[in-house]
Coordinates of C-alpha atoms and ligand atoms in Angstrom, one line a residue:
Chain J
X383 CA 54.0 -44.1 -17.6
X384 CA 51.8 -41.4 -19.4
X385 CA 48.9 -43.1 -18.0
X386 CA 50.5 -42.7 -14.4
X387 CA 51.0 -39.2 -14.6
X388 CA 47.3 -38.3 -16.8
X389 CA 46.0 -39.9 -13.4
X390 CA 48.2 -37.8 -11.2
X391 CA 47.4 -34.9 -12.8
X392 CA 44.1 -35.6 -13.1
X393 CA 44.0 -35.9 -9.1
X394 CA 46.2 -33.2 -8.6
X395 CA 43.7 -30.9 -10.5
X396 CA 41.1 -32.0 -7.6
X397 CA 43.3 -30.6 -4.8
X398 CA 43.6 -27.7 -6.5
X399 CA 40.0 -27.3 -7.1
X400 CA 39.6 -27.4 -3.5
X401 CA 42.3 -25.4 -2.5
X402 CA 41.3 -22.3 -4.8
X403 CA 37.6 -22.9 -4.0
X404 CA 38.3 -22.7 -0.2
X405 CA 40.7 -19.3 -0.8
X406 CA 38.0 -17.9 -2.5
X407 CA 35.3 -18.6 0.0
X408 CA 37.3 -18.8 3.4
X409 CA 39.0 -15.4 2.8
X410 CA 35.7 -13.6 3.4
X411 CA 34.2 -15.5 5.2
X412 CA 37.1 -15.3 7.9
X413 CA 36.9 -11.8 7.4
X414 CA 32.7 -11.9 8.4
X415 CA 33.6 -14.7 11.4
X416 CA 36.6 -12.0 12.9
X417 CA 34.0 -9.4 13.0
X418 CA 31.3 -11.4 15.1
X419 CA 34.2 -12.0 17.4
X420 CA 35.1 -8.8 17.6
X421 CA 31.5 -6.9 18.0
X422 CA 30.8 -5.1 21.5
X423 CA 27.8 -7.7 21.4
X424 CA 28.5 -9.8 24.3
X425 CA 26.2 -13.2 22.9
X426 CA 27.1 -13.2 19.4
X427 CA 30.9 -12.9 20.2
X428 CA 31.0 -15.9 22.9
X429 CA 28.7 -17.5 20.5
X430 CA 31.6 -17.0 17.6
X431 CA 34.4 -17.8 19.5
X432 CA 33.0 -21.0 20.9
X433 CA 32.8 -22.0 17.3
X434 CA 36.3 -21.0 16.1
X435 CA 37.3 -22.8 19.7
X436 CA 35.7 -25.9 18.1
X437 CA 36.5 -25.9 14.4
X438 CA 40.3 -25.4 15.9
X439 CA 40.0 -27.6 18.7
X440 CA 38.8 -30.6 16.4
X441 CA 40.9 -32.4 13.4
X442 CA 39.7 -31.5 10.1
X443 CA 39.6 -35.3 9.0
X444 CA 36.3 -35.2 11.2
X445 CA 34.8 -32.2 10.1
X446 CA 34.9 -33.7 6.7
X447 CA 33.6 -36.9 8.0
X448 CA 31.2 -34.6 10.0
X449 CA 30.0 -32.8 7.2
X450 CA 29.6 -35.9 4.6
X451 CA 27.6 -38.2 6.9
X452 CA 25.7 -36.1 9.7
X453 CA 23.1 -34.2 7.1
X454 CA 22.6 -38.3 6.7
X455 CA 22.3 -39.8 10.0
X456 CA 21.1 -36.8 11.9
X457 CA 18.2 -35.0 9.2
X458 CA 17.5 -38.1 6.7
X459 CA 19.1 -35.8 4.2
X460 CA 22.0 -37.9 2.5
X461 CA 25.3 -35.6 0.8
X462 CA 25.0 -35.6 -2.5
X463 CA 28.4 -34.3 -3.8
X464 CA 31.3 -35.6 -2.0
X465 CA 33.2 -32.7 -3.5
X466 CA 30.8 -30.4 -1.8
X467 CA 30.8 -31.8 1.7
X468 CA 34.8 -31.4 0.9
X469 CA 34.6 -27.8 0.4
X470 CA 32.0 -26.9 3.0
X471 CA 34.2 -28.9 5.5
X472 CA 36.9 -26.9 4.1
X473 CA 35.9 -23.1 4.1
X474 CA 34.6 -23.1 7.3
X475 CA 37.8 -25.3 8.8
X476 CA 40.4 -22.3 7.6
X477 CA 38.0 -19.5 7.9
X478 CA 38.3 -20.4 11.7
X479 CA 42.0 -20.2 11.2
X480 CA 42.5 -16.9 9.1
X481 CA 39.5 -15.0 11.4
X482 CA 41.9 -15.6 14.2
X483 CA 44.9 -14.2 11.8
X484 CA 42.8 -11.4 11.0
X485 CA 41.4 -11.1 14.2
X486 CA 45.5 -10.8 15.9
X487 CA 46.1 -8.6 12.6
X488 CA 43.8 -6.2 13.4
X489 CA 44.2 -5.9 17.6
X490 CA 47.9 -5.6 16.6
X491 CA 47.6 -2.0 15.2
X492 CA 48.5 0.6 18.1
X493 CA 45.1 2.6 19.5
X494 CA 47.1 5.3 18.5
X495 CA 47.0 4.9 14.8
X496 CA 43.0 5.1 15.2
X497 CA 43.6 8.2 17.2
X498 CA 45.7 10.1 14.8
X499 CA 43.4 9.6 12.0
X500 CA 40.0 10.7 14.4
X501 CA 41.5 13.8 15.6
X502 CA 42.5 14.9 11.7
X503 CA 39.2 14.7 11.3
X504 CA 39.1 11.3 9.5
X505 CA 35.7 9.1 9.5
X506 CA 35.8 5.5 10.8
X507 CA 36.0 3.9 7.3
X508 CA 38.8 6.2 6.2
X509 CA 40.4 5.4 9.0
X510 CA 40.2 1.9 8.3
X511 CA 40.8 1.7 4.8
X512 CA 43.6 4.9 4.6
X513 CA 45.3 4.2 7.8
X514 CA 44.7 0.5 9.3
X515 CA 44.4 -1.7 6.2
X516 CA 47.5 -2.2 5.0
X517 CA 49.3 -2.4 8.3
X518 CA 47.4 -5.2 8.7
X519 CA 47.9 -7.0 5.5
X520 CA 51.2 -6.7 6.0
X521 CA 51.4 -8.3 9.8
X522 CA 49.2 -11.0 8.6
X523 CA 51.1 -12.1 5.5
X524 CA 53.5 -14.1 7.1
X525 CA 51.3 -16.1 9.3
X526 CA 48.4 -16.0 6.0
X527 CA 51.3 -17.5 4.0
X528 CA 52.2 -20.4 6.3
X529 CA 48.5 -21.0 6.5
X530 CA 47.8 -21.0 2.9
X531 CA 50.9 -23.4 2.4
X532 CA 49.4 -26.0 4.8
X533 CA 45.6 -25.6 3.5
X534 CA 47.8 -27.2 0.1
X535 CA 48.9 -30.3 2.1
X536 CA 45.4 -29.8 3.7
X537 CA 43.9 -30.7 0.1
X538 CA 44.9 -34.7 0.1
X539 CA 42.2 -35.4 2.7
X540 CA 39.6 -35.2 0.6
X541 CA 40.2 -38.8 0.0
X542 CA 38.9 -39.9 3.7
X543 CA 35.5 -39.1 1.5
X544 CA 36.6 -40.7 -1.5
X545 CA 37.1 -37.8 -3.6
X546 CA 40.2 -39.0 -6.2
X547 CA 42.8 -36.7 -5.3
X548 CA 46.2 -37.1 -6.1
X549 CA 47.1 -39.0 -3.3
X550 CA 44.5 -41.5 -3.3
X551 CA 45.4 -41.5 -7.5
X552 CA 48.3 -42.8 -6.7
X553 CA 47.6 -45.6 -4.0
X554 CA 46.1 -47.1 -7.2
X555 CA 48.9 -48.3 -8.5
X556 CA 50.8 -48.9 -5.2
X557 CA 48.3 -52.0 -5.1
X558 CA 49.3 -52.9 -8.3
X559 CA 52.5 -53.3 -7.1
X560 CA 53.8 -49.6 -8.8
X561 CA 55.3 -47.6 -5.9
X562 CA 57.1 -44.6 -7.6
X563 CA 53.6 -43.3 -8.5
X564 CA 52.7 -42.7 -4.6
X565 CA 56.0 -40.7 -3.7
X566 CA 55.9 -38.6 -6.7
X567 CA 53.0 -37.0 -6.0
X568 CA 55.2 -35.2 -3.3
X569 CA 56.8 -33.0 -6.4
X570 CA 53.5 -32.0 -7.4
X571 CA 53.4 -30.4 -3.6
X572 CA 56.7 -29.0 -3.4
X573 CA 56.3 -27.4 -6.8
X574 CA 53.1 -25.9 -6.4
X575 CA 54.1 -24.9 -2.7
X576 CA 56.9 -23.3 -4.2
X577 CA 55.2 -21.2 -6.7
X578 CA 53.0 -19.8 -3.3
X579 CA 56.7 -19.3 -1.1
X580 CA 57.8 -16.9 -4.0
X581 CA 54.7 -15.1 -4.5
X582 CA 54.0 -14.5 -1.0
X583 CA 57.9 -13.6 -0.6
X584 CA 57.1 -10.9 -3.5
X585 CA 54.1 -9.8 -1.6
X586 CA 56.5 -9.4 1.3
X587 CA 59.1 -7.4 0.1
X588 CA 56.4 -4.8 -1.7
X589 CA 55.3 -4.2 1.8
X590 CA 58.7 -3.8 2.8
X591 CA 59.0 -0.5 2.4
X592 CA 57.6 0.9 5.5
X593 CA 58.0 -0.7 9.7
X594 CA 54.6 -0.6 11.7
Chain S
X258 CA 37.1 37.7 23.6
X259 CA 38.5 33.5 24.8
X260 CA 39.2 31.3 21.8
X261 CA 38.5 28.3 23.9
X262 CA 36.4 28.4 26.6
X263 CA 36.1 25.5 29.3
X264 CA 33.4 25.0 32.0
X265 CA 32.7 22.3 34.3
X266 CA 34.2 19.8 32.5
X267 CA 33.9 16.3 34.5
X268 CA 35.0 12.8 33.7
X269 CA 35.3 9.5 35.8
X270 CA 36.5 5.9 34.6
X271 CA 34.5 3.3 36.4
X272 CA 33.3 5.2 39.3
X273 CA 36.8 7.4 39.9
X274 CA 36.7 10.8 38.9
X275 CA 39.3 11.5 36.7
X276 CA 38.5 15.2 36.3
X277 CA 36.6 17.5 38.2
X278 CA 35.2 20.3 37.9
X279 CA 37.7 21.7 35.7
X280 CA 37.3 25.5 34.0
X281 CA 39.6 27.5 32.0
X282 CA 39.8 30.0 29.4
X283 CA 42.6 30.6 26.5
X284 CA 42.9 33.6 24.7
X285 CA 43.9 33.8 21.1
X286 CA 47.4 33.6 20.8
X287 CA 47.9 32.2 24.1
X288 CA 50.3 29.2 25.4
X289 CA 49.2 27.7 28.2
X290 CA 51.5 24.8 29.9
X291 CA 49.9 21.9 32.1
X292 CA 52.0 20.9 34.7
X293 CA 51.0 17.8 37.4
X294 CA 52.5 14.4 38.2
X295 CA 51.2 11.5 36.3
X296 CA 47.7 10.1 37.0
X297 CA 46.6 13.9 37.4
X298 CA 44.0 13.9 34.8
X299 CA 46.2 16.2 32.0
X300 CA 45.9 13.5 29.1
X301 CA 42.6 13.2 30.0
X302 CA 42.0 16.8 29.5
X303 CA 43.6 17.1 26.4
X304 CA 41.3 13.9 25.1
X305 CA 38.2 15.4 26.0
X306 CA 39.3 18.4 23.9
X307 CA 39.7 16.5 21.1
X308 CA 36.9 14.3 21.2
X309 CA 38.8 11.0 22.3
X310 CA 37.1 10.7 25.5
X311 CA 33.5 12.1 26.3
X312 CA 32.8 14.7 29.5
X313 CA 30.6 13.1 31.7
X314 CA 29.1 16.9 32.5
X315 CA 30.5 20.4 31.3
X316 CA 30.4 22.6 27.9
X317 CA 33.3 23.0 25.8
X318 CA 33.4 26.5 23.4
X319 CA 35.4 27.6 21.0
X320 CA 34.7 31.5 20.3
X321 CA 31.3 32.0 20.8
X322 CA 30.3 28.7 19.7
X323 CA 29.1 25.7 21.6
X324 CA 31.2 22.7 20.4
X325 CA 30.3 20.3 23.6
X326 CA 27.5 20.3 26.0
X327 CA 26.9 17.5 27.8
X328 CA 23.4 17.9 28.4
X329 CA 23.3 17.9 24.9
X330 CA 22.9 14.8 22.9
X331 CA 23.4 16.4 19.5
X332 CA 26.6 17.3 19.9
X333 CA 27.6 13.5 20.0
X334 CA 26.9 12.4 16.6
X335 CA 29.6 11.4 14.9
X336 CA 29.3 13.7 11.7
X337 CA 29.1 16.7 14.3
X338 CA 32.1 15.4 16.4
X339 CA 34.1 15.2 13.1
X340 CA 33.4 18.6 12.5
X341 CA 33.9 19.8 16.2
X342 CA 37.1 18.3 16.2
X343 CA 38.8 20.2 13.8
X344 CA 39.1 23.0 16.0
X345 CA 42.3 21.3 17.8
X346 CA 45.2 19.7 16.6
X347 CA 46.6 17.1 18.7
X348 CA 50.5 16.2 18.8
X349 CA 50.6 12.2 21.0
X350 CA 53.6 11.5 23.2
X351 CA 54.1 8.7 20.6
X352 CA 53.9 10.4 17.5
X353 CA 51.7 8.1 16.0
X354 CA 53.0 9.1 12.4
X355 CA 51.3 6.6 9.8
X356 CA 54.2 4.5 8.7
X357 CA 53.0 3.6 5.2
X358 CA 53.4 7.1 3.9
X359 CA 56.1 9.6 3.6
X360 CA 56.7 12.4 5.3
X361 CA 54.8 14.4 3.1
X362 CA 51.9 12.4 2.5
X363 CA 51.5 11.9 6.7
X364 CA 51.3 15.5 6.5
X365 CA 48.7 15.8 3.4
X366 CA 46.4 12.7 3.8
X367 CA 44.1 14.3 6.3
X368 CA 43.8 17.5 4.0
X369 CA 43.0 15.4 0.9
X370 CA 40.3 13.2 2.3
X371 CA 38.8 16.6 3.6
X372 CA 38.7 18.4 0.5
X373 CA 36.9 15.6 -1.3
X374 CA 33.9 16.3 0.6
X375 CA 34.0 20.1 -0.3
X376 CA 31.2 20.9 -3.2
X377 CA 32.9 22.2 -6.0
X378 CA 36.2 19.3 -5.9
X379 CA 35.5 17.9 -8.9
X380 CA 36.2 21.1 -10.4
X381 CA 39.1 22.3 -8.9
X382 CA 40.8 18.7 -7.9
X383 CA 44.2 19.5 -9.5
X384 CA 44.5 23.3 -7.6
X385 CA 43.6 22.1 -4.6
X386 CA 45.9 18.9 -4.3
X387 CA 48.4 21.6 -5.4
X388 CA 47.7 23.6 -2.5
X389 CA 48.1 21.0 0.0
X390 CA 50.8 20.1 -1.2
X391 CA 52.4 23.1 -1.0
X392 CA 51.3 23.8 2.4
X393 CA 52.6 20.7 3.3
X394 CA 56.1 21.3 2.0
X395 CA 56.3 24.9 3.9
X396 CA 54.7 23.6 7.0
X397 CA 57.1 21.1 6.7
X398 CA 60.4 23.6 5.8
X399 CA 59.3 25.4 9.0
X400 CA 60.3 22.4 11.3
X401 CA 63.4 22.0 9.3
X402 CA 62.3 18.8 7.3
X403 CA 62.7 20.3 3.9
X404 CA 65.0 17.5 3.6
X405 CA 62.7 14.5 4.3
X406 CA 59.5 14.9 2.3
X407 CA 59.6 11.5 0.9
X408 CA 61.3 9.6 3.8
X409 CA 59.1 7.0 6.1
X410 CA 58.8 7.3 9.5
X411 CA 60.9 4.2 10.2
X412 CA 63.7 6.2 8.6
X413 CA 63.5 9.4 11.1
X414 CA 65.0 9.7 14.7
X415 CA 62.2 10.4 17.5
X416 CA 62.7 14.0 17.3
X417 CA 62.6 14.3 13.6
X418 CA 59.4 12.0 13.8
X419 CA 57.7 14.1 16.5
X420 CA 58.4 16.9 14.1
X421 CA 56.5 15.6 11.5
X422 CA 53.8 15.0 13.7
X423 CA 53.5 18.5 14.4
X424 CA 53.5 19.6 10.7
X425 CA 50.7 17.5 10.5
X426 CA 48.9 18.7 13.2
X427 CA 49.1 22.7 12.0
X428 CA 48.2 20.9 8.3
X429 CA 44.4 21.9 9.4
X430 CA 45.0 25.3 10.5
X431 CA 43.5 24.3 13.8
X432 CA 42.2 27.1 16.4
X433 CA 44.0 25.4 19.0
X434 CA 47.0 22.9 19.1
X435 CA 47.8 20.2 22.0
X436 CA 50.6 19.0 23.1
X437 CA 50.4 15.7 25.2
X438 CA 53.9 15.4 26.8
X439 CA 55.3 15.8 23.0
X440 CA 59.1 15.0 24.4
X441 CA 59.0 12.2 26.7
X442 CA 59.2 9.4 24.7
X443 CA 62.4 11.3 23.1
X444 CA 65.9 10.6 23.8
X445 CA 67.1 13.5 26.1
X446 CA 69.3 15.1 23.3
X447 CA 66.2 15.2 21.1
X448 CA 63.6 17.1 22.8
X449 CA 65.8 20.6 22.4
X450 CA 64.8 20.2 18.6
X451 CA 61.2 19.6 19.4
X452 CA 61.2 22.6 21.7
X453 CA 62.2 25.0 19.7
X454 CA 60.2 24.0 17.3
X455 CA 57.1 24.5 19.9
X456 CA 59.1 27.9 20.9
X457 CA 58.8 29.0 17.2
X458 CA 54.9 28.7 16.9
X459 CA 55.0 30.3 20.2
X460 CA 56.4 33.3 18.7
X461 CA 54.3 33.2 15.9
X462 CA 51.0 33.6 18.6
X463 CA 50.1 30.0 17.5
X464 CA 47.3 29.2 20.7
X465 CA 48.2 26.2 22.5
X466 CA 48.0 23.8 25.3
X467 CA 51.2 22.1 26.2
X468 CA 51.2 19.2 29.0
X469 CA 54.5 19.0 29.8
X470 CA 57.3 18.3 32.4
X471 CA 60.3 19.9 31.1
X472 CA 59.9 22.9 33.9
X473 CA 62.4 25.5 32.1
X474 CA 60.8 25.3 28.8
X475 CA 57.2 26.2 30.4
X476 CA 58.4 29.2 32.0
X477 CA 60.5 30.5 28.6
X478 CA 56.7 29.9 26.3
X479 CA 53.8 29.5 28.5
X480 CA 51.5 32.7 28.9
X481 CA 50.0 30.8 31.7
X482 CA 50.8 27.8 33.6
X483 CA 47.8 25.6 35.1
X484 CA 49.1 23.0 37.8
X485 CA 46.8 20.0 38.3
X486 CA 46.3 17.3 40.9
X487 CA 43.5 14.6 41.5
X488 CA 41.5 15.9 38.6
X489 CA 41.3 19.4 39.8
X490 CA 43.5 22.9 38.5
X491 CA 45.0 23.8 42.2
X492 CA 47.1 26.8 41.0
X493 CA 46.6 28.5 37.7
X494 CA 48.6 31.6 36.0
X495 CA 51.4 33.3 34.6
X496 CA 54.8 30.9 34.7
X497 CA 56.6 33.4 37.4
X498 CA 53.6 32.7 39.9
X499 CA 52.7 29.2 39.4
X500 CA 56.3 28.0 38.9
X501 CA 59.0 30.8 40.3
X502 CA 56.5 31.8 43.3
X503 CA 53.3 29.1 44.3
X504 CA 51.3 29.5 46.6
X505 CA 49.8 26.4 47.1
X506 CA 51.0 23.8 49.2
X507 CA 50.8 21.2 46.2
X508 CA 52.3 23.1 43.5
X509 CA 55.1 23.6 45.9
X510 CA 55.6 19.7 46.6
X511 CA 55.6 18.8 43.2
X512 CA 57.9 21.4 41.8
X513 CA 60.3 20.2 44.7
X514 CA 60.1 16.6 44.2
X515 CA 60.9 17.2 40.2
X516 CA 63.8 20.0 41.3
X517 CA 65.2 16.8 43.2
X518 CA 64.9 14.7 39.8
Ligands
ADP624 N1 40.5 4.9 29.5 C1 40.7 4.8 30.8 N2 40.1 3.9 31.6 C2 40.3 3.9 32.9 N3 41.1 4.7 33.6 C3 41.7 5.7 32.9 C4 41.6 5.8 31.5 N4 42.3 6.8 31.0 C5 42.9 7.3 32.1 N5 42.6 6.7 33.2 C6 43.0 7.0 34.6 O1 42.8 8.3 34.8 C7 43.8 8.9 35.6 C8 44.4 10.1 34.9 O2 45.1 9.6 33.8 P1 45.8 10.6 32.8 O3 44.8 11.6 32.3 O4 46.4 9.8 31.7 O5 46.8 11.4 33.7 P2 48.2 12.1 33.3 O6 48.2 12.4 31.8 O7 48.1 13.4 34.1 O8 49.3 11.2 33.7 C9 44.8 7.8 35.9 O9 44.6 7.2 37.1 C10 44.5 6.7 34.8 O10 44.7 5.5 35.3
MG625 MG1 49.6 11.8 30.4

């Protein structure tokens, strides 16, 4: 029984490596991906949105198998980590998805809002970061949020590369003939998913306090 | 001698001339009302003063001063147009109020980033955030918000919310202040607030441009009335002429088709 859940918690502590590693990394990067497909540069921004088109268009399970064997077969030069080719697959998989939250964030903000800040003599960055900003983080939370909650679900495919999370854990002992291991690991989600729904409801109602 | 002094301003959107050839001068203290259906070019006119849109040819002044010359390339740098546009205030059909801050801090924010680039803030941060502040309560007092400093927007009715736009406007003691159709998006038994508001600054020689519709009102505050059409000023001067007696053909269609309204 304690060995079950050391294991469980042990692979649990996997998908939580990779979700807080792709946070980290995906939330800027998103951020760097929404302005190429934004710029007045005609290339670049086809060029950007042909790739978010793909990385959306195409299941993650084969970007992760993409990522882990192609360096192989294509350049000779085998993945080491499995947990890397897990993370790259990762980042750039849901920095597609929030550039395109930003992205609607940011086209969501009236012309007029710009306007009123340039004609009180406000420069682009203070317009931006005095005016825009927060408007935006607070249209995007709500789509951010239900993206965040499905990059934790998101996490247990690590195992199609055989990196022990808590799922594949658990399928361990379902061959032993041990099944309660396998559908536990759902409370692990639903807890930790939980925690994010009442943070993210808290980040909500501090932002409450003004209508754009 | 003219505050604000237009020549020759043209513009055009994709090969249609939005604006031709138009030329005007504004005393100090002056109101002067724009009048024309929609599509006539007036918004335009009021963007090109403010630096949303840029004249394809003409020169802009304010005083004696060049502020826009086409011809000019200088005086489309960013840091210059920032400065430029200072001279005018601009009050938007739709407010455009931020909704994130109160009243009072809509009506103080520009002011504040502004004096941060002034030499000696460091020194004097505390007086001069005072000062704003207080200017921003009167300014604020005189369009009968004294009561809704620290409201939002979302808690104001249009015509309280177009007031508040027009506290912040006059927050930067601008030359002159525009007025782009300030209450049309208003309920009809909201725009009387707004107007007499605009009627106030009148009296207080406050120089402005007012594009507007309401007919009655332009004739009570404007000093002069300019009627466009296609891009071009077909009548100009004082409310009497252009509105109780035009002669033009056009002013006298229009002013019949929005009797009939
Ligand atoms: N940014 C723009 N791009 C293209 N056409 C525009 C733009 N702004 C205005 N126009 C056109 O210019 C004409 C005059 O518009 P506007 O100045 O808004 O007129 P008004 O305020 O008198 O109704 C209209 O035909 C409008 O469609
Ligand atoms: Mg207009």
């Amino acid at each position: 029984m304690s060995d079950v859940l050391d294991s469980l918690v042990g692979g649990f502590w996997l998908n939580l490596e990779v979700f807080v590693m792709t946070l980290l990394l995906a939330l800027p990067l998103g951020l760097v991906i929404t302005f190429g497909s934004m710029t007045k540069f005609r290339p670049l921004r086809y060029l950007t949105r042909v790739f978010v088109w793909i990385i959306r268009g195409t299941p993650l399970m084969l970007q992760l198998f993409a990522v882990m064997y192609m360096p192989g077969l294509v350049f000779g030069i085998p993945m080491k980590s499995r947990m890397t080719a897990v993370l790259i697959a990762f980042v750039i998989n849901y920095a597609a998805y929030f550039s395109e939250i930003y992205r609607g964030g940011i086209e969501s903000i009236p012309k007029g809002q710009y306007e009123a800040g340039q004609v009180l003599g406000m420069t682009r960055s203070q317009v931006f970061f005095r005016v825009v900003l927060l408007q935006v983080v607070k249209r995007i939370t709500p789509p951010m949020s239900n993206e965040v909650i499905t990059l934790v679900k998101d996490t247990a495919l690590a195992r199609v590369v055989s990196v022990a999370e808590i799922i594949m854990c658990a399928e361990r002992y379902t061959k032993q003939g041990l099944i309660w291991p396998l559908f536990s690991t759902g409370l692990f989600f639903l807890l930790f998913n939980g925690l994010l729904t009442l943070l993210f409801g808290y980040f909500e109602k501090k932002m409450s306090y003004f209508r754009s | 001698m003219a505050v604000l002094t237009v020549e020759g301003i043209q513009k055009s959107f994709g090969g249609v001339d939005v604006l031709r050839d138009i030329s005007f001068s504004l005393e100090k203290g002056e109101a002067l009302a724009i009048i024309g259906s929609s599509g006539s070019g007036k918004t335009t006119l009021l963007r090109c003063l403010n630096f949303l849109e840029t004249p394809d040819k003409g020169v802009i002044r304010v005083g004696d001063q060049v502020i826009f010359d086409a011809e000019d390339p200088r005086s489309r740098s960013e840091q210059e147009i920032r400065q430029q546009r200072l001279h005018f205030g601009l009050v938007f059909q739709s407010f455009n109020l931020f909704p994130q801050y109160t009243v009072l801090e809509n009506v103080t924010l520009a002011g504040r980033l502004l004096a941060k680039e002034k030499p000696d803030f460091k020194s004097r941060k505390a007086a001069v955030f005072r000062e704003i502040e207080e200017n921003g309560k009167a300014l604020l007092d005189s369009v009968g918000l004294a009561a809704k400093l620290n409201a939002y927007p979302h808690q104001l009715s249009g015509g309280q919310q177009q007031r508040v736009a027009i506290a912040r406007a006059l927050a930067l003691h601008p030359d002159i202040l525009c007025f782009d159709e300030p209450t049309s998006a208003l309920d009809p038994e909201l725009t009387g607030e707004v107007l007499n508001v605009i009627r106030g600054l009148a009296q207080r020689n406050t120089t402005m441009v007012i594009v507007t519709h309401e007919m009655q009102f332009a004739r009570q505050v404007a000093d002069n009335v300019m009627f466009m059409d296609g891009g071009v000023i077909v009548e100009y001067g004082p409310p009497e002429e252009v509105i109780g007696n035009p002669k033009q053909e056009r002013t006298r269609q229009f002013l019949e088709r929005y009797a009939q309204q």
